[in-house]
Amino acid sequence: MTTAAGTALDAAADDDRVQPIDSPLAFARRRLDGRFQIDAFGGDAQLMDLAGRALAFGVRVEVEHAERLPRLGGALLVSNRGLGIVEPAALAVAVRQTVGRRLRVIGAPDLPVLGDVLRKIGAVGYRPDDVAVLLRAGHLAAAPLAPTWLRSGAGAPPRELLAAILGFPVVPAVVLPGGPGGLPIRPWRVVVGPVVETATDAVPGDTLGGAELAERTRTAVNRLLEAARAPGSS
């Protein structure tokens, strides 16, 4: 018997799942006829899948511990970041290729044109409450840590955001260039860690709980970076 909760979960999974790309003619017809949907967060499924396909051609990845990536339900990936956008892009490609889900990257600017375009291809804004709603809707999101020079370590974690999503799985990850000397001449390495433990009595909005989760998450990302950079790890 199918329950209402089960139906809602299936619908969330369908909204989150990468779909086959239409032929150019069918794609154009759907756009001209208006037969496409924009979700509550500004995402256009057709454009997200098309952008994801294009991104995969330009950003090659090798994923370690892909079994730790959530297959279903709301969760937040937290990763290191250099002074660019390659790490979030590589993480989105890794999620697409291993679990077939669309990754919603946090960080879309609040600008009329650029922000709208980025939301259509999967980005979401910074507001903690909006991200919490996104996870409750069953989506998988990514929150890069603050940028660091030369990817030297885990940057500052988004404490307010982590406080807002307490109760959802937080999965640490690191993204590193695959080539020697930190050069991206081989596929980018994406290493996924185990879910960060949180206090069992923490509730969304708990400032102290969010601060504790932030430090645990930063420590988890730093440990992944140290292990990934150890001799013989690649």
CSV table of C-alpha atoms in Angstrom, one decimal:
chain,number,residue,atom,x,y,z
A,1,MET,CA,0.0,0.0,0.0
A,2,THR,CA,1.3,3.5,-0.9
A,3,THR,CA,1.1,6.0,1.9
A,4,ALA,CA,1.0,9.8,1.5
A,5,ALA,CA,4.4,10.1,3.1
A,6,GLY,CA,5.8,7.5,0.7
A,7,THR,CA,4.3,9.4,-2.3
A,8,ALA,CA,5.8,12.7,-1.1
A,9,LEU,CA,9.2,11.0,-0.7
A,10,ASP,CA,9.0,9.5,-4.2
A,11,ALA,CA,8.1,12.9,-5.7
A,12,ALA,CA,11.0,14.6,-3.9
A,13,ALA,CA,13.3,11.9,-5.3
A,14,ASP,CA,12.0,12.4,-8.8
A,15,ASP,CA,12.6,16.2,-8.5
A,16,ASP,CA,16.1,15.5,-7.4
A,17,ARG,CA,17.1,12.9,-9.9
A,18,VAL,CA,19.1,13.5,-13.1
A,19,GLN,CA,17.0,12.8,-16.2
A,20,PRO,CA,18.1,11.8,-19.7
A,21,ILE,CA,18.7,14.8,-22.0
A,22,ASP,CA,16.1,15.3,-24.8
A,23,SER,CA,17.1,15.5,-28.4
A,24,PRO,CA,17.9,19.1,-29.5
A,25,LEU,CA,14.6,19.2,-31.4
A,26,ALA,CA,12.5,17.9,-28.5
A,27,PHE,CA,14.4,20.2,-26.1
A,28,ALA,CA,13.6,23.2,-28.2
A,29,ARG,CA,10.0,22.3,-28.6
A,30,ARG,CA,9.5,21.9,-24.8
A,31,ARG,CA,11.1,25.3,-24.3
A,32,LEU,CA,9.0,27.0,-26.9
A,33,ASP,CA,5.8,25.3,-25.7
A,34,GLY,CA,6.5,26.2,-22.1
A,35,ARG,CA,6.5,22.5,-21.0
A,36,PHE,CA,9.1,22.8,-18.3
A,37,GLN,CA,8.9,23.4,-14.6
A,38,ILE,CA,10.6,25.9,-12.3
A,39,ASP,CA,10.7,24.6,-8.7
A,40,ALA,CA,10.1,26.6,-5.6
A,41,PHE,CA,13.9,27.4,-5.4
A,42,GLY,CA,14.2,28.7,-8.9
A,43,GLY,CA,15.6,25.6,-10.4
A,44,ASP,CA,14.8,24.5,-14.0
A,45,ALA,CA,15.2,20.7,-14.2
A,46,GLN,CA,15.9,20.8,-17.9
A,47,LEU,CA,18.6,23.4,-17.7
A,48,MET,CA,20.1,21.8,-14.6
A,49,ASP,CA,20.6,18.5,-16.4
A,50,LEU,CA,21.9,20.2,-19.5
A,51,ALA,CA,24.4,22.3,-17.5
A,52,GLY,CA,25.4,19.2,-15.6
A,53,ARG,CA,26.1,17.3,-18.8
A,54,ALA,CA,28.2,20.2,-20.1
A,55,LEU,CA,30.1,20.6,-16.8
A,56,ALA,CA,31.0,16.9,-16.8
A,57,PHE,CA,32.8,17.4,-20.2
A,58,GLY,CA,35.0,20.1,-18.8
A,59,VAL,CA,35.6,18.9,-15.2
A,60,ARG,CA,36.8,15.3,-14.9
A,61,VAL,CA,36.6,13.7,-11.4
A,62,GLU,CA,37.6,10.6,-9.6
A,63,VAL,CA,35.5,9.9,-6.5
A,64,GLU,CA,36.7,8.0,-3.4
A,65,HIS,CA,34.2,6.6,-0.9
A,66,ALA,CA,31.3,7.4,-3.2
A,67,GLU,CA,29.2,5.0,-1.1
A,68,ARG,CA,29.1,7.8,1.6
A,69,LEU,CA,27.1,10.1,-0.7
A,70,PRO,CA,23.4,10.2,0.3
A,71,ARG,CA,21.3,8.4,-2.3
A,72,LEU,CA,18.0,9.9,-1.1
A,73,GLY,CA,16.7,12.6,1.2
A,74,GLY,CA,17.9,16.0,2.3
A,75,ALA,CA,21.6,16.4,3.3
A,76,LEU,CA,24.4,19.0,3.2
A,77,LEU,CA,27.8,18.4,1.7
A,78,VAL,CA,30.5,20.6,3.1
A,79,SER,CA,33.8,20.9,1.3
A,80,ASN,CA,37.1,22.8,1.0
A,81,ARG,CA,37.4,25.6,-1.5
A,82,GLY,CA,40.3,27.5,-3.1
A,83,LEU,CA,39.9,30.9,-4.7
A,84,GLY,CA,37.6,29.9,-7.5
A,85,ILE,CA,34.5,27.8,-8.5
A,86,VAL,CA,36.1,24.6,-9.5
A,87,GLU,CA,35.6,22.7,-6.3
A,88,PRO,CA,31.8,23.2,-6.2
A,89,ALA,CA,31.7,22.3,-9.9
A,90,ALA,CA,33.8,19.1,-9.3
A,91,LEU,CA,31.6,18.1,-6.4
A,92,ALA,CA,28.4,18.6,-8.5
A,93,VAL,CA,29.9,16.4,-11.2
A,94,ALA,CA,30.9,13.7,-8.7
A,95,VAL,CA,27.3,13.6,-7.2
A,96,ARG,CA,25.8,13.5,-10.7
A,97,GLN,CA,28.1,10.6,-11.9
A,98,THR,CA,27.9,8.5,-8.7
A,99,VAL,CA,24.4,8.8,-7.3
A,100,GLY,CA,22.5,10.5,-10.2
A,101,ARG,CA,21.3,13.4,-8.2
A,102,ARG,CA,21.3,17.1,-8.8
A,103,LEU,CA,23.4,19.0,-6.4
A,104,ARG,CA,22.1,22.4,-5.3
A,105,VAL,CA,25.2,24.6,-4.6
A,106,ILE,CA,24.7,27.3,-2.0
A,107,GLY,CA,26.0,30.8,-3.0
A,108,ALA,CA,23.8,32.3,-5.7
A,109,PRO,CA,24.1,36.1,-5.4
A,110,ASP,CA,21.0,38.2,-4.7
A,111,LEU,CA,21.1,39.9,-8.1
A,112,PRO,CA,18.2,40.3,-10.6
A,113,VAL,CA,19.8,38.7,-13.7
A,114,LEU,CA,22.9,36.7,-12.6
A,115,GLY,CA,21.2,35.3,-9.5
A,116,ASP,CA,18.2,34.2,-11.5
A,117,VAL,CA,20.3,32.4,-14.1
A,118,LEU,CA,22.4,30.6,-11.5
A,119,ARG,CA,19.3,29.5,-9.7
A,120,LYS,CA,17.9,28.1,-12.9
A,121,ILE,CA,21.0,25.8,-13.3
A,122,GLY,CA,20.9,24.7,-9.7
A,123,ALA,CA,22.4,27.3,-7.3
A,124,VAL,CA,20.5,28.5,-4.3
A,125,GLY,CA,20.9,31.6,-2.1
A,126,TYR,CA,22.8,32.0,1.2
A,127,ARG,CA,19.8,32.4,3.5
A,128,PRO,CA,19.9,29.7,6.2
A,129,ASP,CA,16.1,29.4,6.5
A,130,ASP,CA,15.8,28.9,2.7
A,131,VAL,CA,18.5,26.2,2.8
A,132,ALA,CA,16.6,24.4,5.6
A,133,VAL,CA,13.5,24.4,3.5
A,134,LEU,CA,15.5,23.0,0.6
A,135,LEU,CA,16.7,20.1,2.7
A,136,ARG,CA,13.2,19.5,4.1
A,137,ALA,CA,12.0,19.1,0.5
A,138,GLY,CA,14.5,16.3,0.1
A,139,HIS,CA,17.2,18.0,-1.9
A,140,LEU,CA,21.0,17.5,-1.7
A,141,ALA,CA,22.9,20.7,-1.2
A,142,ALA,CA,26.6,21.8,-1.0
A,143,ALA,CA,28.0,24.5,1.2
A,144,PRO,CA,31.7,25.2,0.4
A,145,LEU,CA,33.8,26.5,3.3
A,146,ALA,CA,35.3,29.9,3.1
A,147,PRO,CA,38.0,30.1,0.4
A,148,THR,CA,41.6,29.6,1.4
A,149,TRP,CA,44.8,30.5,-0.5
A,150,LEU,CA,46.2,27.5,-2.5
A,151,ARG,CA,43.6,25.2,-0.9
A,152,SER,CA,45.9,25.1,2.2
A,153,GLY,CA,43.2,23.9,4.6
A,154,ALA,CA,39.5,24.0,5.6
A,155,GLY,CA,38.2,27.6,5.6
A,156,ALA,CA,35.7,29.0,8.1
A,157,PRO,CA,32.5,27.0,8.3
A,158,PRO,CA,29.0,28.7,7.8
A,159,ARG,CA,27.9,28.5,11.5
A,160,GLU,CA,24.5,30.2,11.0
A,161,LEU,CA,23.7,27.9,8.1
A,162,LEU,CA,24.7,24.8,10.0
A,163,ALA,CA,22.6,25.9,13.0
A,164,ALA,CA,19.6,26.2,10.7
A,165,ILE,CA,19.9,22.7,9.3
A,166,LEU,CA,20.6,20.8,12.5
A,167,GLY,CA,19.0,17.3,12.3
A,168,PHE,CA,20.0,16.7,8.7
A,169,PRO,CA,23.1,14.7,7.7
A,170,VAL,CA,26.2,16.8,7.1
A,171,VAL,CA,28.8,15.0,4.9
A,172,PRO,CA,32.3,16.4,4.7
A,173,ALA,CA,34.3,16.2,1.4
A,174,VAL,CA,37.5,17.4,-0.1
A,175,VAL,CA,38.3,18.3,-3.7
A,176,LEU,CA,41.9,18.4,-4.9
A,177,PRO,CA,43.6,18.7,-8.2
A,178,GLY,CA,44.7,15.2,-9.4
A,179,GLY,CA,48.0,16.2,-10.9
A,180,PRO,CA,51.5,16.6,-9.3
A,181,GLY,CA,52.2,19.9,-7.6
A,182,GLY,CA,48.5,20.7,-7.3
A,183,LEU,CA,48.0,21.0,-11.0
A,184,PRO,CA,44.7,20.0,-12.5
A,185,ILE,CA,46.2,18.0,-15.4
A,186,ARG,CA,44.5,14.8,-14.2
A,187,PRO,CA,40.9,14.3,-13.0
A,188,TRP,CA,40.1,16.2,-9.8
A,189,ARG,CA,40.0,14.0,-6.7
A,190,VAL,CA,36.8,14.1,-4.7
A,191,VAL,CA,37.1,12.3,-1.3
A,192,VAL,CA,33.9,11.8,0.7
A,193,GLY,CA,34.0,11.4,4.5
A,194,PRO,CA,31.5,9.8,6.9
A,195,VAL,CA,28.6,11.8,8.2
A,196,VAL,CA,29.6,14.3,10.9
A,197,GLU,CA,28.2,13.4,14.3
A,198,THR,CA,25.8,15.9,15.9
A,199,ALA,CA,24.3,16.1,19.4
A,200,THR,CA,21.1,14.0,19.6
A,201,ASP,CA,19.2,16.8,21.4
A,202,ALA,CA,20.2,19.5,18.9
A,203,VAL,CA,17.3,21.3,17.3
A,204,PRO,CA,17.3,23.7,14.2
A,205,GLY,CA,18.3,27.2,15.2
A,206,ASP,CA,20.3,26.1,18.3
A,207,THR,CA,23.3,28.5,18.2
A,208,LEU,CA,25.5,26.4,20.4
A,209,GLY,CA,24.6,23.2,18.6
A,210,GLY,CA,25.4,25.0,15.3
A,211,ALA,CA,28.8,26.2,16.6
A,212,GLU,CA,29.7,22.7,17.7
A,213,LEU,CA,28.6,21.2,14.4
A,214,ALA,CA,30.7,23.8,12.5
A,215,GLU,CA,33.9,23.0,14.4
A,216,ARG,CA,33.3,19.2,14.0
A,217,THR,CA,32.7,19.7,10.3
A,218,ARG,CA,35.8,21.8,9.8
A,219,THR,CA,37.9,19.3,11.7
A,220,ALA,CA,36.5,16.5,9.5
A,221,VAL,CA,37.4,18.3,6.3
A,222,ASN,CA,40.9,19.1,7.6
A,223,ARG,CA,41.4,15.4,8.5
A,224,LEU,CA,40.3,14.4,5.0
A,225,LEU,CA,42.7,16.9,3.5
A,226,GLU,CA,45.6,15.6,5.6
A,227,ALA,CA,44.8,12.0,4.6
A,228,ALA,CA,44.4,12.9,0.9
A,229,ARG,CA,47.7,14.7,0.8
A,230,ALA,CA,49.6,12.0,2.7
A,231,PRO,CA,52.4,10.2,0.6
A,232,GLY,CA,51.0,7.3,-1.3
A,233,SER,CA,47.3,8.4,-0.9
A,234,SER,CA,46.8,9.2,-4.6
